PDB file of C-alpha atoms in Angstrom:
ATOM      1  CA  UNK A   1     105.541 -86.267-126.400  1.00  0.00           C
ATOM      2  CA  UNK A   2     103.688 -85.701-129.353  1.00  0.00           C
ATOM      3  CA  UNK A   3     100.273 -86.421-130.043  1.00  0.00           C
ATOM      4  CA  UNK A   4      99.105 -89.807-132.299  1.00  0.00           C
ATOM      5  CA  UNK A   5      95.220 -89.900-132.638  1.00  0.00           C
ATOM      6  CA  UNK A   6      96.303 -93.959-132.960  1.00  0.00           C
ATOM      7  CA  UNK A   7      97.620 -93.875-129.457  1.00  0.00           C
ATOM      8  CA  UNK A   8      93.888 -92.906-128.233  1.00  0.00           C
ATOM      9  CA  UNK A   9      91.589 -95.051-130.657  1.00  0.00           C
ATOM     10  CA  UNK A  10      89.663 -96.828-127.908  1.00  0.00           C
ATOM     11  CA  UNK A  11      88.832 -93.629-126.205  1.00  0.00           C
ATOM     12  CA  UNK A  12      87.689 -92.056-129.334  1.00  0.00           C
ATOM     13  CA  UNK A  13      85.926 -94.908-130.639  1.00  0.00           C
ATOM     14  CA  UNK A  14      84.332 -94.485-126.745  1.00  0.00           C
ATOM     15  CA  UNK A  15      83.569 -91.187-127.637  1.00  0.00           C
ATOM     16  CA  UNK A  16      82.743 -91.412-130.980  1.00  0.00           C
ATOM     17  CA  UNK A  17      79.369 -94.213-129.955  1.00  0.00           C
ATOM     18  CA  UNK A  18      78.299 -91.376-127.693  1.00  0.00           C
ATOM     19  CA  UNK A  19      78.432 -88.899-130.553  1.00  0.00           C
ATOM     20  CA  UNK A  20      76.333 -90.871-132.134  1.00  0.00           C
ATOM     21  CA  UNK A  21      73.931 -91.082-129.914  1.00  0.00           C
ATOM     22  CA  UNK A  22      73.881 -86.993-128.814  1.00  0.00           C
ATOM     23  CA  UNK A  23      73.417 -86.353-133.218  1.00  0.00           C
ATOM     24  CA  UNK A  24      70.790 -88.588-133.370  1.00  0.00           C
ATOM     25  CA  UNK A  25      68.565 -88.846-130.550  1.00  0.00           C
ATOM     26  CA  UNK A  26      66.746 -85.229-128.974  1.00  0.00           C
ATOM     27  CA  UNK A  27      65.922 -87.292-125.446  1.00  0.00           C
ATOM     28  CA  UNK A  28      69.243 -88.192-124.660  1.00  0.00           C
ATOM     29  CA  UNK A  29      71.139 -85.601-126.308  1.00  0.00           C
ATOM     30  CA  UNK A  30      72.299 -83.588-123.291  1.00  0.00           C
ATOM     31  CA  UNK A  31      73.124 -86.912-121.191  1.00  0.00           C
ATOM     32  CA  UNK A  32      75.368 -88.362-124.334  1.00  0.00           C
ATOM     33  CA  UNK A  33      77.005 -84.871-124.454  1.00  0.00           C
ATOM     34  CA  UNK A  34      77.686 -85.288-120.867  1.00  0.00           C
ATOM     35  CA  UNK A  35      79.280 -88.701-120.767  1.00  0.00           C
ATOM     36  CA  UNK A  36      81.516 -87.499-123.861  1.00  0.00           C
ATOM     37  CA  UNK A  37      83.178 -85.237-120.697  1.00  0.00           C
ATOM     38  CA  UNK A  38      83.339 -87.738-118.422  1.00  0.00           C
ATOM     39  CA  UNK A  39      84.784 -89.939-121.031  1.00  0.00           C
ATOM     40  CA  UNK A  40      87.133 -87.405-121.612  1.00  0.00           C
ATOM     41  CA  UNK A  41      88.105 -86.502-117.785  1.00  0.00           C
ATOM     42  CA  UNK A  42      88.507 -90.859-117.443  1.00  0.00           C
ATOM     43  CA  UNK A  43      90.895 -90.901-120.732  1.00  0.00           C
ATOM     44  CA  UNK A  44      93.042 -87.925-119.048  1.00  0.00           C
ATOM     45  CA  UNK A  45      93.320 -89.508-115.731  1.00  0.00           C
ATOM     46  CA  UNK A  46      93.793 -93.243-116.381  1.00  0.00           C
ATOM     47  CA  UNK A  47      96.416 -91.932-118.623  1.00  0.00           C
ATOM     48  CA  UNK A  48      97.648 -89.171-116.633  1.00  0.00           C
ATOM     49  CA  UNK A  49      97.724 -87.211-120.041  1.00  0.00           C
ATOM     50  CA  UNK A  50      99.753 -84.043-119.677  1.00  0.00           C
ATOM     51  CA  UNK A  51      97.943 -80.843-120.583  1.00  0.00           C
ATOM     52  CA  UNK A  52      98.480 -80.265-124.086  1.00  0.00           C
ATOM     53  CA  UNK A  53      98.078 -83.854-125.014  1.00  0.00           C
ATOM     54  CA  UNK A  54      94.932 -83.789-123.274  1.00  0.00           C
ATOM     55  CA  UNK A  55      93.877 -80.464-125.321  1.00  0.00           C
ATOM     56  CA  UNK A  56      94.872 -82.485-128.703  1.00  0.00           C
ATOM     57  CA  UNK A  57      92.358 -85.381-127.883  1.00  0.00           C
ATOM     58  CA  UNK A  58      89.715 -82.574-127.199  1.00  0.00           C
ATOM     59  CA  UNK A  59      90.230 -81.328-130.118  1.00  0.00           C
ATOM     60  CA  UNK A  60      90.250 -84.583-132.181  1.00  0.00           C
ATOM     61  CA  UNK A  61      86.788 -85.356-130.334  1.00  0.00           C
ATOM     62  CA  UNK A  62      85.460 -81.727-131.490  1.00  0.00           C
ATOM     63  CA  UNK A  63      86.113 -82.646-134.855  1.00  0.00           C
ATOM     64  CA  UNK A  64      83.789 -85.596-134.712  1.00  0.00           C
ATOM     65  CA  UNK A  65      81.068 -83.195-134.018  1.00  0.00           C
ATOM     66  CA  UNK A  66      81.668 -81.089-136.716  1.00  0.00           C
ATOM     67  CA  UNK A  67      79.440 -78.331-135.697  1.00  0.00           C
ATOM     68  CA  UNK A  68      80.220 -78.278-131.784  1.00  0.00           C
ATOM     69  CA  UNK A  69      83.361 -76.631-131.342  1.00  0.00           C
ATOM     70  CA  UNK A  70      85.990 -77.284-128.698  1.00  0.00           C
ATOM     71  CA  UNK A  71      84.414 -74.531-126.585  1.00  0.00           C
ATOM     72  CA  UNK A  72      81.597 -76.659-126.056  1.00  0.00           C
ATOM     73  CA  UNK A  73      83.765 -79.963-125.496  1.00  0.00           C
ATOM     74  CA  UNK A  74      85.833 -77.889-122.780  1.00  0.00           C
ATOM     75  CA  UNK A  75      81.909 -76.864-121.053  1.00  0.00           C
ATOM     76  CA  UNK A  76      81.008 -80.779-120.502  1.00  0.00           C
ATOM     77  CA  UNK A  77      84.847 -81.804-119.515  1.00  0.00           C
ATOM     78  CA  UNK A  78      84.632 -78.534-116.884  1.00  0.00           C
ATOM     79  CA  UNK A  79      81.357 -80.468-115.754  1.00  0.00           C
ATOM     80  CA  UNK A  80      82.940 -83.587-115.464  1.00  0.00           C
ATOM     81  CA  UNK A  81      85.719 -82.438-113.044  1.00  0.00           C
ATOM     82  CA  UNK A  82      83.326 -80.609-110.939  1.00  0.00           C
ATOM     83  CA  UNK A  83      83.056 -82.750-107.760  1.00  0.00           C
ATOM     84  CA  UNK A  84      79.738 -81.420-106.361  1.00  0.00           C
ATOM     85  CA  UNK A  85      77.670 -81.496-109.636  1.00  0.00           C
ATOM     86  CA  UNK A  86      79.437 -85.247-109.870  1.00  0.00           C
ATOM     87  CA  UNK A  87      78.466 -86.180-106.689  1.00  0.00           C
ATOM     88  CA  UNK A  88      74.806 -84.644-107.007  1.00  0.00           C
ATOM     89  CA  UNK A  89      73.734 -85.441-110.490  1.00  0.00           C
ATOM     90  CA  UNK A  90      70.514 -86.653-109.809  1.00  0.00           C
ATOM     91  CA  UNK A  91      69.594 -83.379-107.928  1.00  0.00           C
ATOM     92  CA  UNK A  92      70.567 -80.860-110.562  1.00  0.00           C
ATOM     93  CA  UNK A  93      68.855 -79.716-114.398  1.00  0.00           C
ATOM     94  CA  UNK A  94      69.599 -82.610-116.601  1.00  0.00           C
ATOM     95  CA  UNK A  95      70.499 -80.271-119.454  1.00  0.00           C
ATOM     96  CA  UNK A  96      74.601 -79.906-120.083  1.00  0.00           C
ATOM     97  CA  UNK A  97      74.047 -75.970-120.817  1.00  0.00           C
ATOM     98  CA  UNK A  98      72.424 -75.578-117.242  1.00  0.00           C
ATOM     99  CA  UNK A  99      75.103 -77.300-115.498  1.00  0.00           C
ATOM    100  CA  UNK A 100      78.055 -75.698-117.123  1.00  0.00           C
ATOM    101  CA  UNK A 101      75.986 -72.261-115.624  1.00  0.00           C
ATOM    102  CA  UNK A 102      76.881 -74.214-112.287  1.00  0.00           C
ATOM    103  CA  UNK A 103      80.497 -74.854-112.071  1.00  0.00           C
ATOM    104  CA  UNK A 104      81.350 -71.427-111.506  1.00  0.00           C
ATOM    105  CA  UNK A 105      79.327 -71.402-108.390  1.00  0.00           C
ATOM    106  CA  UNK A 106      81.497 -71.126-105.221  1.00  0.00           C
ATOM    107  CA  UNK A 107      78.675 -71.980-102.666  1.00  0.00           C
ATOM    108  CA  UNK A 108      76.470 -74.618-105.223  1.00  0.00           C
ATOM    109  CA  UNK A 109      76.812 -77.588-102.135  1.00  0.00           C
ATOM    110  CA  UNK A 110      74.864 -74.911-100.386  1.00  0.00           C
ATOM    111  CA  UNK A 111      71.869 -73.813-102.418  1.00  0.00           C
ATOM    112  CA  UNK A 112      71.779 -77.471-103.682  1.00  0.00           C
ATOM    113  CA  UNK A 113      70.800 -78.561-100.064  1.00  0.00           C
ATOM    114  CA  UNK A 114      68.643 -75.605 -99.680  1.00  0.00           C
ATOM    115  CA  UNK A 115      66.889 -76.710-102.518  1.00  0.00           C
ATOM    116  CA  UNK A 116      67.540 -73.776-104.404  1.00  0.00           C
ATOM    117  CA  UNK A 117      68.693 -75.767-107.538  1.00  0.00           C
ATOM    118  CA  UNK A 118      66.538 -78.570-108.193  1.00  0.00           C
ATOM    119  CA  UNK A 119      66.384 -80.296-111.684  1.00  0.00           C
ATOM    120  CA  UNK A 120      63.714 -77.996-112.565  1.00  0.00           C
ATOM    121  CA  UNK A 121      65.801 -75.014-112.270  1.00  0.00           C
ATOM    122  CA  UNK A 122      66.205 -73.127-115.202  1.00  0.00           C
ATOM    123  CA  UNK A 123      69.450 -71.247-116.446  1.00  0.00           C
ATOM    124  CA  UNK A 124      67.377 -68.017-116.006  1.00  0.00           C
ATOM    125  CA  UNK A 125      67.433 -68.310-112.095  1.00  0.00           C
ATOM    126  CA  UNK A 126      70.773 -70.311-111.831  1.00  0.00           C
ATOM    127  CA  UNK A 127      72.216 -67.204-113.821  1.00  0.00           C
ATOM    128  CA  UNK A 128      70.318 -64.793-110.929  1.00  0.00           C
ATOM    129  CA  UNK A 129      72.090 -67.632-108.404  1.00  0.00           C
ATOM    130  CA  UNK A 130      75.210 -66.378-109.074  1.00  0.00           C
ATOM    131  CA  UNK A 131      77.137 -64.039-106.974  1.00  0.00           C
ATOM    132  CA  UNK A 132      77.647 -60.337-108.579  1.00  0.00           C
ATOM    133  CA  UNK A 133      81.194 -59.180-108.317  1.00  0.00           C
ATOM    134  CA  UNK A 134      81.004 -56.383-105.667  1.00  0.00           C
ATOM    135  CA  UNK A 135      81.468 -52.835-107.100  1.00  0.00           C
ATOM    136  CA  UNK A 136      84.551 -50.937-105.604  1.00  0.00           C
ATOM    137  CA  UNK A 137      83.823 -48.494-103.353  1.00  0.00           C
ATOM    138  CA  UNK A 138      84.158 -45.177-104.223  1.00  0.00           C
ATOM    139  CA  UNK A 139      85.967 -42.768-102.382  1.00  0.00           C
ATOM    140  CA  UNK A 140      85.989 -39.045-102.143  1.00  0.00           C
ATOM    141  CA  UNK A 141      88.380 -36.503-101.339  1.00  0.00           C
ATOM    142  CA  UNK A 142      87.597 -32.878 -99.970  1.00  0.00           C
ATOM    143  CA  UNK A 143      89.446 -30.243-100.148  1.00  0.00           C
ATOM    144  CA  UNK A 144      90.136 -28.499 -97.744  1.00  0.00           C
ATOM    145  CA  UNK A 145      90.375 -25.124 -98.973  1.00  0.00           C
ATOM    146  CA  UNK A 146      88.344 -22.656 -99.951  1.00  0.00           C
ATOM    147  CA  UNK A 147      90.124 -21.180-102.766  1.00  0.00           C
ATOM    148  CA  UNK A 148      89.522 -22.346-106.437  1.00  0.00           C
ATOM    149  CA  UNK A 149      91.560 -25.340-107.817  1.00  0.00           C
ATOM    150  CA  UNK A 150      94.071 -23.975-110.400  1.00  0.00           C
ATOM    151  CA  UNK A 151      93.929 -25.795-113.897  1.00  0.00           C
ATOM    152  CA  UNK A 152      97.941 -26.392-113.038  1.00  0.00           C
ATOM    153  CA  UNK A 153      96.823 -27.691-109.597  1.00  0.00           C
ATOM    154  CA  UNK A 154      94.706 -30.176-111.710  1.00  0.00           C
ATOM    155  CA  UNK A 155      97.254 -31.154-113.728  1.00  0.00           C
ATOM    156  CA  UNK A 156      99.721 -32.131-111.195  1.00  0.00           C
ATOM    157  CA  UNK A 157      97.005 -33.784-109.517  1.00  0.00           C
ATOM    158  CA  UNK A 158      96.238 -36.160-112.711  1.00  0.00           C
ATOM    159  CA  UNK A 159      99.877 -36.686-113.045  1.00  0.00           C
ATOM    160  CA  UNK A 160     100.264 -38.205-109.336  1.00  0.00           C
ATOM    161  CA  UNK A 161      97.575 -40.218-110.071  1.00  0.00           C
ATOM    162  CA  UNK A 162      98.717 -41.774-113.171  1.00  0.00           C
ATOM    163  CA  UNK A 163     100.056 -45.140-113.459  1.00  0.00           C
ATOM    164  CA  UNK A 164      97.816 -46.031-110.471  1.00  0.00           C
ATOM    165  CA  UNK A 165      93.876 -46.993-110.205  1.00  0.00           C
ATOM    166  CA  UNK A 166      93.023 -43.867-108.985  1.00  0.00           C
ATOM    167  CA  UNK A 167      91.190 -41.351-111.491  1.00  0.00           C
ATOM    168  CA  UNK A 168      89.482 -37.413-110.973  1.00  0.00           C
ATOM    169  CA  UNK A 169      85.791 -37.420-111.433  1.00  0.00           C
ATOM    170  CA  UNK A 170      84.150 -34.422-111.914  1.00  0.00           C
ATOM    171  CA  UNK A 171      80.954 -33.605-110.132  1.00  0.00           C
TER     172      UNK A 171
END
């Protein structure tokens, strides 16, 4: 199916009030930016668009804004399909930057109801919220020998390692 911007004219004339709203108003800015991705998300399911259908009508809508990109149309539709910011809007920073910092949070239900992100929380400490990836361990090897490695040695040692994560360090 191809896509015809006709096709979708009520949801971009939708989309296109709320534009209006987020270019001319500072107060309500982040909420109209919002409720262009929720806009979006209803428009995708009532409609059941398929995937790149869906991407076409993002892209349509990031053209109204002429200096947001789609990057920042695909933030506020991410927000919009998150379930627990959905469900606990009134509990969470107002600002659309903020929350987009939260949908990548795996345990948000959690520090919501610890109170560790209120709507004063700012994307400073939601960014210190966030879980670091673990580093890998490191392991080390001994030899067990007290002769001196041979520079052939070494090289068929980096050879049996290649093609696999495993690399020498020196020390």
């Amino acid at each position: 199916m191809k896509f015809d911007v006709n096709d979708y004219q009520n949801e971009l004339d939708a989309v296109k009030a709320k534009i209006e709203i987020f270019q001319r108003s500072e107060e309500k800015a982040d909420e109209s930016f919002l409720e262009v991705g929720d806009l979006l998300v209803a428009a995708k399911n009532d409609k059941q668009l398929e995937d790149e259908i869906f991407t076409q009508l993002k892209k349509e809508v990031a053209k109204s804004l002429k200096s947001n990109g789609v990057r920042n149309i695909n933030k506020v539709v991410s927000i919009a399909q998150c379930d627990v910011i959905q469900k606990n809007k009134d509990r969470l920073p107002k600002g659309w930057g903020s929350l987009y910092l939260l949908v990548g949070i795996e345990n948000l239900e959690e520090l919501i109801e610890s109170g560790d992100v209120t709507p004063s929380t700012t994307r400073a400490k939601i960014n210190g919220l966030k879980k670091k990836p673990q580093a890998k361990p490191r392991m080390i090897v001994e030899l067990n020998t007290e002769e001196a490695i041979t520079e052939e040695q070494m090289t068929e040692l980096k050879e049996a390692l290649s093609g696999t994560s495993w690399y020498l360090v020196k020390k």
